């Protein structure tokens, strides 16, 4: 077991221990309590699997069984299977009957199509926000851009991708349309899974990508619509 897997297993064990320390539920509601505990462990497993996917520890095209992954984490197969089913719904893995789950492959064409759909959705929203939101509001989002820059400087791709999604969520949330935020985030997550060829990502790539966040905030605050549109489209097509 690698060090990173060991760290994740420790997090899962901590969640299990916290659930075990909870007081016993009143009579008549044990099923609800068990459901809450299982959800806590499943959430830890889901986060760990997402980290492993974006970090390349789960290989595109490979099939992984729930029992084998459960053994790595030191949990029963049930929360692992539930987490993998959710990842299947997000397009990250595919169900292989009687075997487990195959990590999905992302071709360059698929990523280009995702970038096109994201641009169709987000560019007009960003342009509208540029004309409606004050520079002071945009300044409040700078910590989110700085978080992506910090993760990029460390070369931590998993942390960068998570902070990248948080940045985009914070910008789009200014539209007041929660459904837009949800749909855009799902497309964003789908675009993060690795290419079939296992495209290497350098720290310099992450740093350059993160710099676009601050540049975008500057353009939004200045209400420079041409630069806003250009930056958003480029970010989708070149982002890590």
XYZ file of C-alpha atoms in Angstrom:
240
model
C 0.000 0.000 0.000
C 1.417 3.382 -0.982
C 1.821 6.252 1.486
C -1.043 8.227 -0.087
C -3.384 5.252 0.188
C -2.316 4.861 3.822
C -3.190 8.499 4.543
C -6.622 8.079 2.999
C -7.256 4.893 4.939
C -6.407 6.763 8.140
C -9.044 9.364 7.302
C -11.616 6.641 6.760
C -10.684 4.954 10.029
C -11.085 8.298 11.787
C -14.585 8.679 10.340
C -15.454 5.159 11.488
C -14.135 5.871 14.974
C -16.113 9.092 15.221
C -19.265 7.273 14.178
C -18.608 4.536 16.747
C -18.289 7.127 19.527
C -21.730 8.542 18.789
C -24.352 7.781 21.471
C -26.694 4.928 20.694
C -29.927 6.112 19.066
C -33.233 5.941 20.926
C -35.242 2.814 20.349
C -37.139 2.890 17.115
C -34.551 4.762 15.010
C -31.485 2.472 14.698
C -31.793 2.291 10.914
C -31.564 6.066 10.591
C -28.421 6.171 12.761
C -26.794 3.385 10.779
C -27.603 5.272 7.577
C -25.890 8.405 8.899
C -22.769 6.465 9.870
C -22.581 4.727 6.503
C -22.985 8.062 4.734
C -20.044 9.505 6.708
C -17.719 6.659 5.726
C -18.975 6.690 2.132
C -18.202 10.398 1.892
C -14.632 9.768 3.065
C -14.254 6.951 0.528
C -15.701 9.113 -2.252
C -13.229 11.920 -1.530
C -10.329 9.463 -1.464
C -11.362 7.839 -4.750
C -11.668 11.235 -6.429
C -8.169 12.118 -5.217
C -6.876 8.825 -6.602
C -8.569 9.457 -9.952
C -7.208 12.950 -10.499
C -3.826 11.877 -9.142
C -3.578 9.022 -11.647
C -3.435 6.296 -8.984
C -6.476 4.645 -10.550
C -5.535 3.910 -14.144
C -7.902 4.667 -17.057
C -9.150 1.425 -18.589
C -8.362 -0.687 -15.508
C -11.106 -2.535 -13.633
C -11.231 -2.295 -9.844
C -13.493 -4.403 -7.638
C -15.264 -2.965 -4.629
C -13.977 -5.719 -2.292
C -10.355 -5.094 -3.333
C -10.664 -1.343 -2.798
C -12.508 -1.935 0.476
C -9.580 -4.018 1.712
C -7.214 -1.122 0.987
C -9.377 1.226 3.034
C -10.154 -1.253 5.778
C -13.922 -0.977 5.359
C -16.725 -3.190 4.102
C -17.414 -3.243 0.332
C -20.790 -1.501 0.753
C -19.614 2.146 1.153
C -17.005 1.602 -1.568
C -19.629 0.227 -3.941
C -21.944 3.159 -3.157
C -19.145 5.670 -3.784
C -18.213 3.997 -7.059
C -21.849 4.050 -8.160
C -21.879 7.809 -7.608
C -18.671 8.157 -9.629
C -20.328 6.103 -12.381
C -23.148 8.651 -12.426
C -20.551 11.386 -12.868
C -18.949 9.556 -15.787
C -15.679 8.845 -13.976
C -16.060 5.058 -13.998
C -18.134 2.483 -15.843
C -19.919 -0.480 -14.261
C -18.532 -3.843 -15.394
C -21.067 -6.545 -14.430
C -19.685 -9.215 -12.081
C -16.234 -7.597 -12.075
C -16.380 -4.085 -10.644
C -15.780 -0.654 -12.112
C -13.593 0.408 -15.029
C -11.964 3.842 -14.841
C -13.267 5.825 -17.809
C -10.965 6.976 -20.559
C -11.146 10.596 -21.711
C -10.095 11.262 -25.288
C -8.925 14.642 -26.548
C -12.170 14.895 -28.525
C -14.316 14.317 -25.429
C -12.423 16.990 -23.511
C -12.826 19.404 -26.430
C -16.572 18.739 -26.461
C -16.788 19.339 -22.714
C -14.866 22.601 -23.123
C -17.308 23.701 -25.826
C -20.352 22.947 -23.680
C -18.839 24.708 -20.669
C -18.101 27.777 -22.796
C -21.662 27.833 -24.149
C -22.939 27.789 -20.578
C -20.482 30.011 -18.720
C -19.304 32.655 -21.203
C -22.649 34.501 -21.422
C -23.048 34.260 -17.646
C -19.564 35.688 -17.066
C -20.249 38.534 -19.495
C -23.475 39.331 -17.694
C -21.756 39.285 -14.315
C -19.003 41.563 -15.616
C -21.612 44.233 -16.285
C -23.582 43.749 -13.064
C -21.107 42.977 -10.264
C -19.061 45.715 -8.608
C -15.250 45.654 -8.417
C -15.557 45.380 -4.631
C -17.443 42.083 -4.945
C -14.823 40.702 -7.315
C -12.101 41.648 -4.832
C -13.747 39.376 -2.262
C -13.121 36.391 -4.549
C -9.364 36.916 -4.733
C -8.661 34.455 -1.875
C -10.180 31.700 -4.008
C -7.858 32.580 -6.887
C -4.927 32.732 -4.485
C -5.784 29.240 -3.213
C -5.483 27.833 -6.731
C -2.131 29.586 -7.135
C -0.856 28.112 -3.855
C -1.880 24.577 -4.840
C -0.335 25.035 -8.287
C 2.972 26.233 -6.841
C 3.189 23.029 -4.791
C 2.490 20.912 -7.871
C -0.439 19.307 -6.062
C -2.788 18.506 -8.934
C -5.555 17.041 -6.771
C -5.616 20.131 -4.529
C -5.412 22.402 -7.556
C -8.358 20.788 -9.306
C -10.478 21.047 -6.171
C -9.605 24.722 -5.645
C -10.187 25.382 -9.353
C -13.723 24.052 -9.044
C -14.277 26.120 -5.888
C -13.148 29.265 -7.698
C -15.565 28.706 -10.575
C -18.384 27.919 -8.147
C -17.741 31.154 -6.252
C -17.875 33.185 -9.469
C -20.987 31.541 -10.879
C -22.803 31.720 -7.531
C -22.954 35.495 -8.008
C -25.556 34.826 -10.704
C -27.965 33.670 -7.999
C -28.806 30.582 -10.079
C -28.033 27.504 -7.982
C -29.003 25.086 -10.763
C -26.447 26.760 -13.016
C -23.770 26.232 -10.368
C -24.685 22.549 -10.009
C -24.734 21.813 -13.753
C -21.530 23.751 -14.415
C -19.779 21.950 -11.561
C -20.778 18.540 -12.908
C -19.359 19.435 -16.331
C -16.221 20.768 -14.654
C -15.732 17.546 -12.695
C -16.219 15.424 -15.814
C -13.502 17.426 -17.559
C -11.006 16.642 -14.792
C -10.669 12.904 -15.334
C -7.377 11.930 -17.062
C -6.883 11.420 -20.773
C -6.588 7.900 -22.154
C -2.938 8.604 -22.904
C -2.290 9.713 -19.317
C -1.353 13.269 -20.261
C 1.410 14.474 -17.924
C 0.745 17.719 -16.099
C 3.721 19.835 -15.084
C 3.798 22.276 -12.190
C 4.408 25.041 -14.732
C 1.134 24.115 -16.443
C -0.749 24.420 -13.182
C 0.889 27.749 -12.338
C -0.011 29.191 -15.754
C -3.569 27.922 -15.428
C -3.918 29.425 -11.938
C -2.650 32.800 -13.158
C -5.662 32.974 -15.468
C -7.964 33.121 -12.439
C -6.473 36.366 -11.176
C -6.399 37.786 -14.700
C -10.076 36.885 -15.076
C -10.994 38.672 -11.854
C -9.113 41.756 -13.045
C -10.981 41.697 -16.370
C -14.335 41.181 -14.655
C -13.703 44.083 -12.291
C -12.652 46.302 -15.228
C -15.722 45.174 -17.212
C -13.472 44.326 -20.153
C -15.869 41.979 -21.941
C -13.507 41.002 -24.752
C -10.805 39.909 -22.324
C -13.337 38.100 -20.119
C -14.619 36.031 -23.027
C -11.122 35.284 -24.301
C -9.852 34.198 -20.885
C -12.823 31.948 -20.140
C -12.636 30.162 -23.495
C -8.864 29.719 -23.220
C -9.124 28.480 -19.645
C -11.541 25.740 -20.662
C -9.404 24.524 -23.548
C -5.993 24.674 -21.853
C -6.849 24.075 -18.187
C -5.212 21.189 -16.332
